[in-house]
């Protein structure tokens, strides 16, 4: 049920949705927001109020940074009481990273915060941006029969699907249907009606207030294994000065080579207090280190299972936990627990 007196804040950070073609180079470049509004008279026809906040300058999401994430959190914190929901227009390239980061920076959300964007600019006839934006706005304003927001969590809406933000990954560079949440059911699907999958939507803890976390530790690496990876490459990753956490992208159910130099380097990193989280390179499924001898060895030396977490969410979670000042032992413990529905713990 969409409340006619609802207020939604539309935050425009940039991305293809608001871009125009440079007539000389043919490249898409961020443009200013008046372009988006003039191409979207439909916004005025919604039966609830939409106000806008513009990032100046708008960015291509490849330029997103911790500073931009903080800016988004600040806009939401400053306006939290005044609005029923928030829609963030964002480029799709790094949207899954931003969704993951914001899911940890915004704690105990009581209102919807929805990221959306498009693969074609809103001014193009075949744009996917209009439906994405209108439906995201409707979901942000939508309440159940008790008057509570339908989806009080951080999500991504693209191409008829509403997904938990920290479960998403971009799977297609040029198809409109660019996102999936491989290991978690969709929160809603938009057909003739919007069908909410209520049993899988996060609900806030009524005893605690919403919290806004700003500190994100940037000293992280993602180490993706490949057959033939050299010691020099592994060493270069694990000896970054000030390194706090490693997202180790492994094979299958969490396996790595067990040759002595590799295991020694991982053990050495762990002894230096670096937290190493094992995340599978597979799109679907989960790490289960006990399954093979190679995995068991990692478990024994203290590598943490990321279970079915995405790389994007593992990275963001490490950034947030170290940013909050947790010690390595505490981070290890919390990495293994679901804080915002980002993983399915499998023992
Ligand atoms: N390069 C663009 C961006 O991520 C692509 C998009 O918006 O889909 O900002």
mmCIF file of C-alpha atoms and ligand atoms in Angstrom:
data_model
loop_
_atom_site.group_PDB
_atom_site.id
_atom_site.type_symbol
_atom_site.label_atom_id
_atom_site.label_comp_id
_atom_site.label_asym_id
_atom_site.label_seq_id
_atom_site.Cartn_x
_atom_site.Cartn_y
_atom_site.Cartn_z
ATOM 1 C CA UNK A 1 0.000 0.000 0.000
ATOM 2 C CA UNK A 2 1.584 3.267 -1.091
ATOM 3 C CA UNK A 3 0.872 6.067 1.338
ATOM 4 C CA UNK A 4 -0.026 9.298 -0.396
ATOM 5 C CA UNK A 5 1.593 11.337 2.338
ATOM 6 C CA UNK A 6 4.908 9.470 2.070
ATOM 7 C CA UNK A 7 8.126 11.415 1.528
ATOM 8 C CA UNK A 8 11.009 9.834 -0.347
ATOM 9 C CA UNK A 9 14.452 11.321 -0.765
ATOM 10 C CA UNK A 10 16.069 10.603 -4.133
ATOM 11 C CA UNK A 11 19.845 10.865 -3.892
ATOM 12 C CA UNK A 12 21.596 11.199 -7.223
ATOM 13 C CA UNK A 13 25.281 10.210 -7.132
ATOM 14 C CA UNK A 14 25.783 9.702 -10.876
ATOM 15 C CA UNK A 15 26.039 6.694 -13.182
ATOM 16 C CA UNK A 16 24.718 5.958 -16.653
ATOM 17 C CA UNK A 17 21.140 6.768 -15.690
ATOM 18 C CA UNK A 18 21.923 10.498 -15.768
ATOM 19 C CA UNK A 19 24.696 10.488 -18.381
ATOM 20 C CA UNK A 20 24.729 12.019 -21.852
ATOM 21 C CA UNK A 21 26.838 11.260 -24.880
ATOM 22 C CA UNK A 22 29.784 13.538 -25.551
ATOM 23 C CA UNK A 23 29.158 14.573 -29.191
ATOM 24 C CA UNK A 24 32.875 14.576 -30.020
ATOM 25 C CA UNK A 25 34.203 11.421 -28.363
ATOM 26 C CA UNK A 26 30.945 9.442 -28.254
ATOM 27 C CA UNK A 27 31.738 8.536 -24.617
ATOM 28 C CA UNK A 28 29.084 8.677 -21.900
ATOM 29 C CA UNK A 29 29.797 11.352 -19.308
ATOM 30 C CA UNK A 30 28.014 12.363 -16.104
ATOM 31 C CA UNK A 31 25.644 15.237 -16.660
ATOM 32 C CA UNK A 32 23.747 17.419 -14.271
ATOM 33 C CA UNK A 33 20.558 16.326 -12.605
ATOM 34 C CA UNK A 34 18.185 18.744 -14.311
ATOM 35 C CA UNK A 35 18.670 16.498 -17.345
ATOM 36 C CA UNK A 36 17.328 13.529 -15.390
ATOM 37 C CA UNK A 37 14.336 15.429 -14.062
ATOM 38 C CA UNK A 38 13.409 16.834 -17.451
ATOM 39 C CA UNK A 39 13.520 13.318 -18.874
ATOM 40 C CA UNK A 40 11.384 11.960 -16.055
ATOM 41 C CA UNK A 41 8.093 13.874 -15.923
ATOM 42 C CA UNK A 42 6.666 10.602 -14.525
ATOM 43 C CA UNK A 43 8.135 11.479 -11.104
ATOM 44 C CA UNK A 44 5.607 14.290 -10.809
ATOM 45 C CA UNK A 45 2.759 11.843 -11.399
ATOM 46 C CA UNK A 46 3.569 9.677 -8.368
ATOM 47 C CA UNK A 47 1.023 10.042 -5.588
ATOM 48 C CA UNK A 48 3.662 10.726 -2.943
ATOM 49 C CA UNK A 49 6.296 13.364 -2.480
ATOM 50 C CA UNK A 50 9.802 12.965 -3.939
ATOM 51 C CA UNK A 51 12.580 15.380 -3.084
ATOM 52 C CA UNK A 52 16.069 15.237 -4.455
ATOM 53 C CA UNK A 53 19.639 15.546 -3.236
ATOM 54 C CA UNK A 54 22.302 15.984 -5.871
ATOM 55 C CA UNK A 55 25.957 15.015 -5.623
ATOM 56 C CA UNK A 56 28.000 17.714 -7.229
ATOM 57 C CA UNK A 57 29.765 16.721 -9.405
ATOM 58 C CA UNK A 58 27.981 13.461 -10.196
ATOM 59 C CA UNK A 59 30.402 10.580 -10.661
ATOM 60 C CA UNK A 60 30.901 7.497 -12.740
ATOM 61 C CA UNK A 61 30.657 4.809 -10.077
ATOM 62 C CA UNK A 62 34.160 3.574 -10.929
ATOM 63 C CA UNK A 63 35.240 6.677 -8.990
ATOM 64 C CA UNK A 64 33.369 5.704 -5.842
ATOM 65 C CA UNK A 65 35.424 5.839 -2.652
ATOM 66 C CA UNK A 66 35.073 5.529 1.097
ATOM 67 C CA UNK A 67 34.663 9.327 1.173
ATOM 68 C CA UNK A 68 31.628 9.074 -1.132
ATOM 69 C CA UNK A 69 30.117 6.286 0.979
ATOM 70 C CA UNK A 70 30.498 8.517 4.035
ATOM 71 C CA UNK A 71 28.841 11.362 2.178
ATOM 72 C CA UNK A 72 25.863 9.139 1.316
ATOM 73 C CA UNK A 73 25.584 7.993 4.948
ATOM 74 C CA UNK A 74 25.704 11.605 6.073
ATOM 75 C CA UNK A 75 22.890 12.607 3.699
ATOM 76 C CA UNK A 76 20.775 9.731 5.020
ATOM 77 C CA UNK A 77 21.549 10.480 8.677
ATOM 78 C CA UNK A 78 20.782 14.190 8.275
ATOM 79 C CA UNK A 79 17.460 13.439 6.575
ATOM 80 C CA UNK A 80 16.514 10.221 8.352
ATOM 81 C CA UNK A 81 13.585 11.560 10.382
ATOM 82 C CA UNK A 82 12.085 13.604 7.543
ATOM 83 C CA UNK A 83 11.695 10.828 4.976
ATOM 84 C CA UNK A 84 9.950 7.471 4.811
ATOM 85 C CA UNK A 85 12.503 5.983 2.460
ATOM 86 C CA UNK A 86 15.572 6.686 0.345
ATOM 87 C CA UNK A 87 16.450 5.844 -3.250
ATOM 88 C CA UNK A 88 20.058 6.224 -4.355
ATOM 89 C CA UNK A 89 20.837 6.546 -8.055
ATOM 90 C CA UNK A 90 24.258 5.022 -8.580
ATOM 91 C CA UNK A 91 26.252 3.583 -11.472
ATOM 92 C CA UNK A 92 25.980 -0.158 -11.783
ATOM 93 C CA UNK A 93 29.717 -0.860 -12.065
ATOM 94 C CA UNK A 94 30.416 -0.658 -8.337
ATOM 95 C CA UNK A 95 26.843 -0.773 -7.064
ATOM 96 C CA UNK A 96 27.322 -4.133 -5.312
ATOM 97 C CA UNK A 97 30.336 -2.723 -3.415
ATOM 98 C CA UNK A 98 28.406 0.364 -2.367
ATOM 99 C CA UNK A 99 25.373 -1.721 -1.395
ATOM 100 C CA UNK A 100 27.568 -3.940 0.752
ATOM 101 C CA UNK A 101 29.371 -1.020 2.362
ATOM 102 C CA UNK A 102 26.168 0.893 3.122
ATOM 103 C CA UNK A 103 24.543 -2.208 4.578
ATOM 104 C CA UNK A 104 27.268 -2.220 7.245
ATOM 105 C CA UNK A 105 27.515 1.553 7.658
ATOM 106 C CA UNK A 106 23.748 1.803 8.263
ATOM 107 C CA UNK A 107 22.943 -0.306 11.302
ATOM 108 C CA UNK A 108 19.468 -1.403 12.384
ATOM 109 C CA UNK A 109 17.713 0.398 9.539
ATOM 110 C CA UNK A 110 14.018 1.065 10.093
ATOM 111 C CA UNK A 111 13.393 2.495 6.613
ATOM 112 C CA UNK A 112 14.103 1.340 3.056
ATOM 113 C CA UNK A 113 17.300 2.452 1.373
ATOM 114 C CA UNK A 114 17.282 1.293 -2.253
ATOM 115 C CA UNK A 115 20.056 1.573 -4.813
ATOM 116 C CA UNK A 116 19.166 1.627 -8.468
ATOM 117 C CA UNK A 117 20.581 2.806 -11.779
ATOM 118 C CA UNK A 118 20.481 1.769 -15.393
ATOM 119 C CA UNK A 119 22.505 0.368 -18.250
ATOM 120 C CA UNK A 120 21.194 2.949 -20.755
ATOM 121 C CA UNK A 121 20.886 6.702 -20.053
ATOM 122 C CA UNK A 122 17.417 7.905 -19.124
ATOM 123 C CA UNK A 123 17.248 10.088 -22.246
ATOM 124 C CA UNK A 124 17.534 7.064 -24.575
ATOM 125 C CA UNK A 125 14.286 5.676 -25.973
ATOM 126 C CA UNK A 126 15.075 2.116 -24.894
ATOM 127 C CA UNK A 127 16.275 3.126 -21.439
ATOM 128 C CA UNK A 128 15.878 0.675 -18.568
ATOM 129 C CA UNK A 129 16.231 3.601 -16.166
ATOM 130 C CA UNK A 130 12.604 4.710 -16.016
ATOM 131 C CA UNK A 131 11.106 1.481 -14.750
ATOM 132 C CA UNK A 132 14.000 0.929 -12.354
ATOM 133 C CA UNK A 133 13.608 4.387 -10.847
ATOM 134 C CA UNK A 134 9.803 4.507 -10.646
ATOM 135 C CA UNK A 135 9.505 1.056 -9.064
ATOM 136 C CA UNK A 136 12.362 1.759 -6.615
ATOM 137 C CA UNK A 137 10.564 4.951 -5.552
ATOM 138 C CA UNK A 138 7.309 3.043 -5.088
ATOM 139 C CA UNK A 139 8.965 0.386 -2.954
ATOM 140 C CA UNK A 140 10.639 3.098 -0.866
ATOM 141 C CA UNK A 141 7.203 4.607 -0.155
ATOM 142 C CA UNK A 142 5.414 1.314 0.345
ATOM 143 C CA UNK A 143 4.021 0.341 3.770
ATOM 144 C CA UNK A 144 2.240 -2.753 5.017
ATOM 145 C CA UNK A 145 -1.220 -2.738 6.551
ATOM 146 C CA UNK A 146 0.248 -1.736 9.950
ATOM 147 C CA UNK A 147 1.861 1.284 8.332
ATOM 148 C CA UNK A 148 5.389 -0.147 8.599
ATOM 149 C CA UNK A 149 7.832 0.007 5.679
ATOM 150 C CA UNK A 150 7.678 -3.114 3.529
ATOM 151 C CA UNK A 151 11.455 -3.409 3.146
ATOM 152 C CA UNK A 152 13.383 -1.741 5.987
ATOM 153 C CA UNK A 153 16.801 -2.784 4.738
ATOM 154 C CA UNK A 154 19.505 -1.864 2.235
ATOM 155 C CA UNK A 155 18.587 -3.274 -1.159
ATOM 156 C CA UNK A 156 19.224 -3.045 -4.887
ATOM 157 C CA UNK A 157 16.337 -2.795 -7.337
ATOM 158 C CA UNK A 158 17.078 -3.658 -10.982
ATOM 159 C CA UNK A 159 14.948 -5.162 -13.715
ATOM 160 C CA UNK A 160 11.933 -6.297 -11.702
ATOM 161 C CA UNK A 161 14.018 -7.730 -8.855
ATOM 162 C CA UNK A 162 14.578 -6.362 -5.375
ATOM 163 C CA UNK A 163 17.657 -7.928 -3.810
ATOM 164 C CA UNK A 164 19.396 -7.698 -0.451
ATOM 165 C CA UNK A 165 22.233 -5.281 -1.193
ATOM 166 C CA UNK A 166 25.037 -7.180 0.518
ATOM 167 C CA UNK A 167 24.084 -10.402 -1.320
ATOM 168 C CA UNK A 168 24.401 -8.920 -4.791
ATOM 169 C CA UNK A 169 27.031 -9.034 -7.465
ATOM 170 C CA UNK A 170 27.122 -7.565 -10.958
ATOM 171 C CA UNK A 171 26.963 -10.489 -13.363
ATOM 172 C CA UNK A 172 26.493 -8.867 -16.754
ATOM 173 C CA UNK A 173 28.267 -5.918 -18.367
ATOM 174 C CA UNK A 174 25.684 -5.194 -21.037
ATOM 175 C CA UNK A 175 22.410 -6.921 -20.238
ATOM 176 C CA UNK A 176 19.681 -4.904 -18.519
ATOM 177 C CA UNK A 177 19.370 -7.663 -15.974
ATOM 178 C CA UNK A 178 22.825 -7.031 -14.546
ATOM 179 C CA UNK A 179 22.534 -8.137 -10.909
ATOM 180 C CA UNK A 180 21.881 -11.319 -9.025
ATOM 181 C CA UNK A 181 21.884 -12.344 -5.376
ATOM 182 C CA UNK A 182 23.036 -15.911 -6.030
ATOM 183 C CA UNK A 183 22.833 -17.197 -2.486
ATOM 184 C CA UNK A 184 19.751 -15.407 -1.211
ATOM 185 C CA UNK A 185 16.121 -15.255 -2.373
ATOM 186 C CA UNK A 186 14.796 -12.039 -3.904
ATOM 187 C CA UNK A 187 13.152 -9.677 -1.427
ATOM 188 C CA UNK A 188 10.471 -8.753 -3.947
ATOM 189 C CA UNK A 189 9.536 -9.167 -7.588
ATOM 190 C CA UNK A 190 7.711 -6.558 -9.616
ATOM 191 C CA UNK A 191 5.072 -7.825 -12.026
ATOM 192 C CA UNK A 192 1.589 -6.421 -12.303
ATOM 193 C CA UNK A 193 1.940 -5.925 -8.543
ATOM 194 C CA UNK A 194 4.995 -5.796 -6.347
ATOM 195 C CA UNK A 195 5.159 -9.150 -4.570
ATOM 196 C CA UNK A 196 7.132 -9.018 -1.326
ATOM 197 C CA UNK A 197 8.811 -12.129 -0.052
ATOM 198 C CA UNK A 198 8.088 -11.107 3.527
ATOM 199 C CA UNK A 199 9.695 -14.050 5.291
ATOM 200 C CA UNK A 200 13.173 -13.194 3.940
ATOM 201 C CA UNK A 201 13.123 -9.434 4.612
ATOM 202 C CA UNK A 202 15.216 -8.163 7.562
ATOM 203 C CA UNK A 203 13.330 -6.501 10.388
ATOM 204 C CA UNK A 204 14.943 -3.964 12.727
ATOM 205 C CA UNK A 205 15.561 -4.708 16.373
ATOM 206 C CA UNK A 206 12.882 -2.557 18.026
ATOM 207 C CA UNK A 207 14.936 -2.265 21.263
ATOM 208 C CA UNK A 208 17.778 -0.461 19.514
ATOM 209 C CA UNK A 209 17.997 2.749 17.491
ATOM 210 C CA UNK A 210 19.319 3.074 13.952
ATOM 211 C CA UNK A 211 23.075 3.741 13.962
ATOM 212 C CA UNK A 212 25.306 5.369 11.382
ATOM 213 C CA UNK A 213 28.863 4.050 11.147
ATOM 214 C CA UNK A 214 31.338 6.267 9.368
ATOM 215 C CA UNK A 215 34.723 4.697 10.013
ATOM 216 C CA UNK A 216 35.873 2.271 7.330
ATOM 217 C CA UNK A 217 39.396 0.782 7.417
ATOM 218 C CA UNK A 218 40.881 0.845 3.923
ATOM 219 C CA UNK A 219 43.915 -1.413 4.425
ATOM 220 C CA UNK A 220 42.437 -4.529 2.827
ATOM 221 C CA UNK A 221 43.356 -6.725 -0.105
ATOM 222 C CA UNK A 222 41.485 -9.162 -2.294
ATOM 223 C CA UNK A 223 43.785 -12.022 -3.229
ATOM 224 C CA UNK A 224 42.345 -14.072 -6.056
ATOM 225 C CA UNK A 225 44.091 -17.403 -6.579
ATOM 226 C CA UNK A 226 44.859 -18.848 -9.983
ATOM 227 C CA UNK A 227 46.867 -21.905 -11.004
ATOM 228 C CA UNK A 228 50.495 -20.846 -11.310
ATOM 229 C CA UNK A 229 50.248 -17.859 -8.956
ATOM 230 C CA UNK A 230 53.787 -16.965 -7.877
ATOM 231 C CA UNK A 231 55.220 -16.418 -4.402
ATOM 232 C CA UNK A 232 56.046 -12.850 -5.379
ATOM 233 C CA UNK A 233 52.403 -12.063 -6.129
ATOM 234 C CA UNK A 234 51.175 -13.668 -2.897
ATOM 235 C CA UNK A 235 53.928 -12.000 -0.868
ATOM 236 C CA UNK A 236 53.221 -8.586 -2.417
ATOM 237 C CA UNK A 237 49.575 -8.867 -1.337
ATOM 238 C CA UNK A 238 50.270 -10.103 2.174
ATOM 239 C CA UNK A 239 53.007 -7.624 3.033
ATOM 240 C CA UNK A 240 51.171 -4.406 2.211
ATOM 241 C CA UNK A 241 52.160 -2.006 5.021
ATOM 242 C CA UNK A 242 49.375 -1.613 7.591
ATOM 243 C CA UNK A 243 47.368 -4.501 6.132
ATOM 244 C CA UNK A 244 44.448 -5.546 8.327
ATOM 245 C CA UNK A 245 42.367 -7.987 6.321
ATOM 246 C CA UNK A 246 42.519 -10.299 3.317
ATOM 247 C CA UNK A 247 39.617 -11.596 1.278
ATOM 248 C CA UNK A 248 41.122 -14.801 -0.087
ATOM 249 C CA UNK A 249 39.239 -15.892 -3.209
ATOM 250 C CA UNK A 250 39.689 -19.633 -3.331
ATOM 251 C CA UNK A 251 38.549 -22.530 -5.495
ATOM 252 C CA UNK A 252 35.266 -24.419 -5.094
ATOM 253 C CA UNK A 253 34.361 -25.045 -1.476
ATOM 254 C CA UNK A 254 37.327 -23.047 -0.217
ATOM 255 C CA UNK A 255 40.432 -24.866 -1.404
ATOM 256 C CA UNK A 256 43.916 -23.474 -2.005
ATOM 257 C CA UNK A 257 47.247 -25.040 -2.909
ATOM 258 C CA UNK A 258 48.931 -26.590 0.108
ATOM 259 C CA UNK A 259 52.484 -26.188 -1.072
ATOM 260 C CA UNK A 260 54.736 -25.174 1.822
ATOM 261 C CA UNK A 261 55.561 -21.622 0.690
ATOM 262 C CA UNK A 262 51.898 -20.716 0.275
ATOM 263 C CA UNK A 263 50.808 -22.118 3.632
ATOM 264 C CA UNK A 264 53.819 -20.477 5.296
ATOM 265 C CA UNK A 265 52.928 -17.061 3.914
ATOM 266 C CA UNK A 266 49.319 -17.376 5.052
ATOM 267 C CA UNK A 267 50.391 -18.563 8.505
ATOM 268 C CA UNK A 268 52.841 -15.683 8.771
ATOM 269 C CA UNK A 269 50.109 -13.172 7.866
ATOM 270 C CA UNK A 270 47.789 -14.671 10.496
ATOM 271 C CA UNK A 271 50.537 -14.467 13.114
ATOM 272 C CA UNK A 272 50.896 -10.758 12.321
ATOM 273 C CA UNK A 273 47.222 -10.294 13.296
ATOM 274 C CA UNK A 274 45.908 -10.077 9.743
ATOM 275 C CA UNK A 275 42.430 -11.572 9.363
ATOM 276 C CA UNK A 276 42.126 -13.883 6.342
ATOM 277 C CA UNK A 277 38.609 -14.685 5.128
ATOM 278 C CA UNK A 278 38.049 -17.547 2.724
ATOM 279 C CA UNK A 279 35.525 -16.713 -0.015
ATOM 280 C CA UNK A 280 34.771 -18.960 -2.977
ATOM 281 C CA UNK A 281 35.390 -17.832 -6.551
ATOM 282 C CA UNK A 282 32.139 -19.595 -7.491
ATOM 283 C CA UNK A 283 29.048 -17.478 -7.960
ATOM 284 C CA UNK A 284 26.783 -19.961 -6.169
ATOM 285 C CA UNK A 285 27.371 -22.062 -3.078
ATOM 286 C CA UNK A 286 29.459 -21.847 0.006
ATOM 287 C CA UNK A 287 32.905 -22.369 1.467
ATOM 288 C CA UNK A 288 33.083 -25.600 3.491
ATOM 289 C CA UNK A 289 36.736 -25.975 4.460
ATOM 290 C CA UNK A 290 36.248 -29.314 6.208
ATOM 291 C CA UNK A 291 35.325 -31.014 2.910
ATOM 292 C CA UNK A 292 38.847 -31.474 1.484
ATOM 293 C CA UNK A 293 42.260 -31.858 3.030
ATOM 294 C CA UNK A 294 43.467 -28.629 1.390
ATOM 295 C CA UNK A 295 40.606 -26.709 2.988
ATOM 296 C CA UNK A 296 41.063 -28.362 6.368
ATOM 297 C CA UNK A 297 44.652 -27.197 6.543
ATOM 298 C CA UNK A 298 43.580 -23.594 6.102
ATOM 299 C CA UNK A 299 40.970 -23.960 8.819
ATOM 300 C CA UNK A 300 43.552 -25.403 11.192
ATOM 301 C CA UNK A 301 45.891 -22.438 10.861
ATOM 302 C CA UNK A 302 43.081 -19.927 11.528
ATOM 303 C CA UNK A 303 41.660 -18.863 8.165
ATOM 304 C CA UNK A 304 38.019 -17.825 8.632
ATOM 305 C CA UNK A 305 35.249 -19.280 6.480
ATOM 306 C CA UNK A 306 33.257 -16.627 4.669
ATOM 307 C CA UNK A 307 30.531 -19.272 4.098
ATOM 308 C CA UNK A 308 28.404 -17.990 1.175
ATOM 309 C CA UNK A 309 29.322 -14.297 1.503
ATOM 310 C CA UNK A 310 30.195 -12.352 -1.651
ATOM 311 C CA UNK A 311 33.651 -10.838 -2.108
ATOM 312 C CA UNK A 312 32.080 -7.375 -2.047
ATOM 313 C CA UNK A 313 30.349 -8.000 1.278
ATOM 314 C CA UNK A 314 33.380 -9.685 2.874
ATOM 315 C CA UNK A 315 35.520 -6.677 1.973
ATOM 316 C CA UNK A 316 32.969 -4.162 3.256
ATOM 317 C CA UNK A 317 32.420 -6.102 6.473
ATOM 318 C CA UNK A 318 36.158 -6.221 7.220
ATOM 319 C CA UNK A 319 36.387 -2.476 6.500
ATOM 320 C CA UNK A 320 33.542 -1.719 8.896
ATOM 321 C CA UNK A 321 34.682 -4.030 11.712
ATOM 322 C CA UNK A 322 38.278 -2.781 11.704
ATOM 323 C CA UNK A 323 36.948 0.768 11.226
ATOM 324 C CA UNK A 324 34.973 0.371 14.452
ATOM 325 C CA UNK A 325 38.176 -0.560 16.221
ATOM 326 C CA UNK A 326 37.594 -4.265 16.842
ATOM 327 C CA UNK A 327 40.696 -6.337 17.530
ATOM 328 C CA UNK A 328 41.644 -9.146 15.106
ATOM 329 C CA UNK A 329 40.236 -11.847 17.415
ATOM 330 C CA UNK A 330 36.917 -10.020 17.643
ATOM 331 C CA UNK A 331 36.833 -9.417 13.887
ATOM 332 C CA UNK A 332 37.362 -13.154 13.292
ATOM 333 C CA UNK A 333 34.477 -13.968 15.572
ATOM 334 C CA UNK A 334 32.157 -11.421 13.934
ATOM 335 C CA UNK A 335 33.159 -12.413 10.382
ATOM 336 C CA UNK A 336 31.712 -15.780 11.121
ATOM 337 C CA UNK A 337 28.353 -14.350 12.197
ATOM 338 C CA UNK A 338 25.607 -12.815 10.131
ATOM 339 C CA UNK A 339 25.312 -9.136 11.092
ATOM 340 C CA UNK A 340 23.041 -7.859 8.290
ATOM 341 C CA UNK A 341 21.917 -11.074 6.662
ATOM 342 C CA UNK A 342 25.069 -11.123 4.539
ATOM 343 C CA UNK A 343 25.855 -14.820 4.983
ATOM 344 C CA UNK A 344 24.313 -18.162 5.775
ATOM 345 C CA UNK A 345 26.359 -19.709 8.555
ATOM 346 C CA UNK A 346 27.043 -23.334 7.720
ATOM 347 C CA UNK A 347 28.934 -24.404 10.828
HETATM 348 N N1 LIG B 1 30.142 3.323 -15.739
HETATM 349 C C1 LIG B 1 28.806 3.470 -15.240
HETATM 350 C C2 LIG B 1 28.869 3.613 -13.724
HETATM 351 O O1 LIG B 1 28.980 2.648 -13.039
HETATM 352 C C3 LIG B 1 27.972 2.296 -15.611
HETATM 353 C C4 LIG B 1 26.554 2.354 -15.103
HETATM 354 O O2 LIG B 1 26.078 3.323 -14.581
HETATM 355 O O3 LIG B 1 25.857 1.365 -15.257
HETATM 356 O O4 LIG B 1 28.821 4.722 -13.254
#
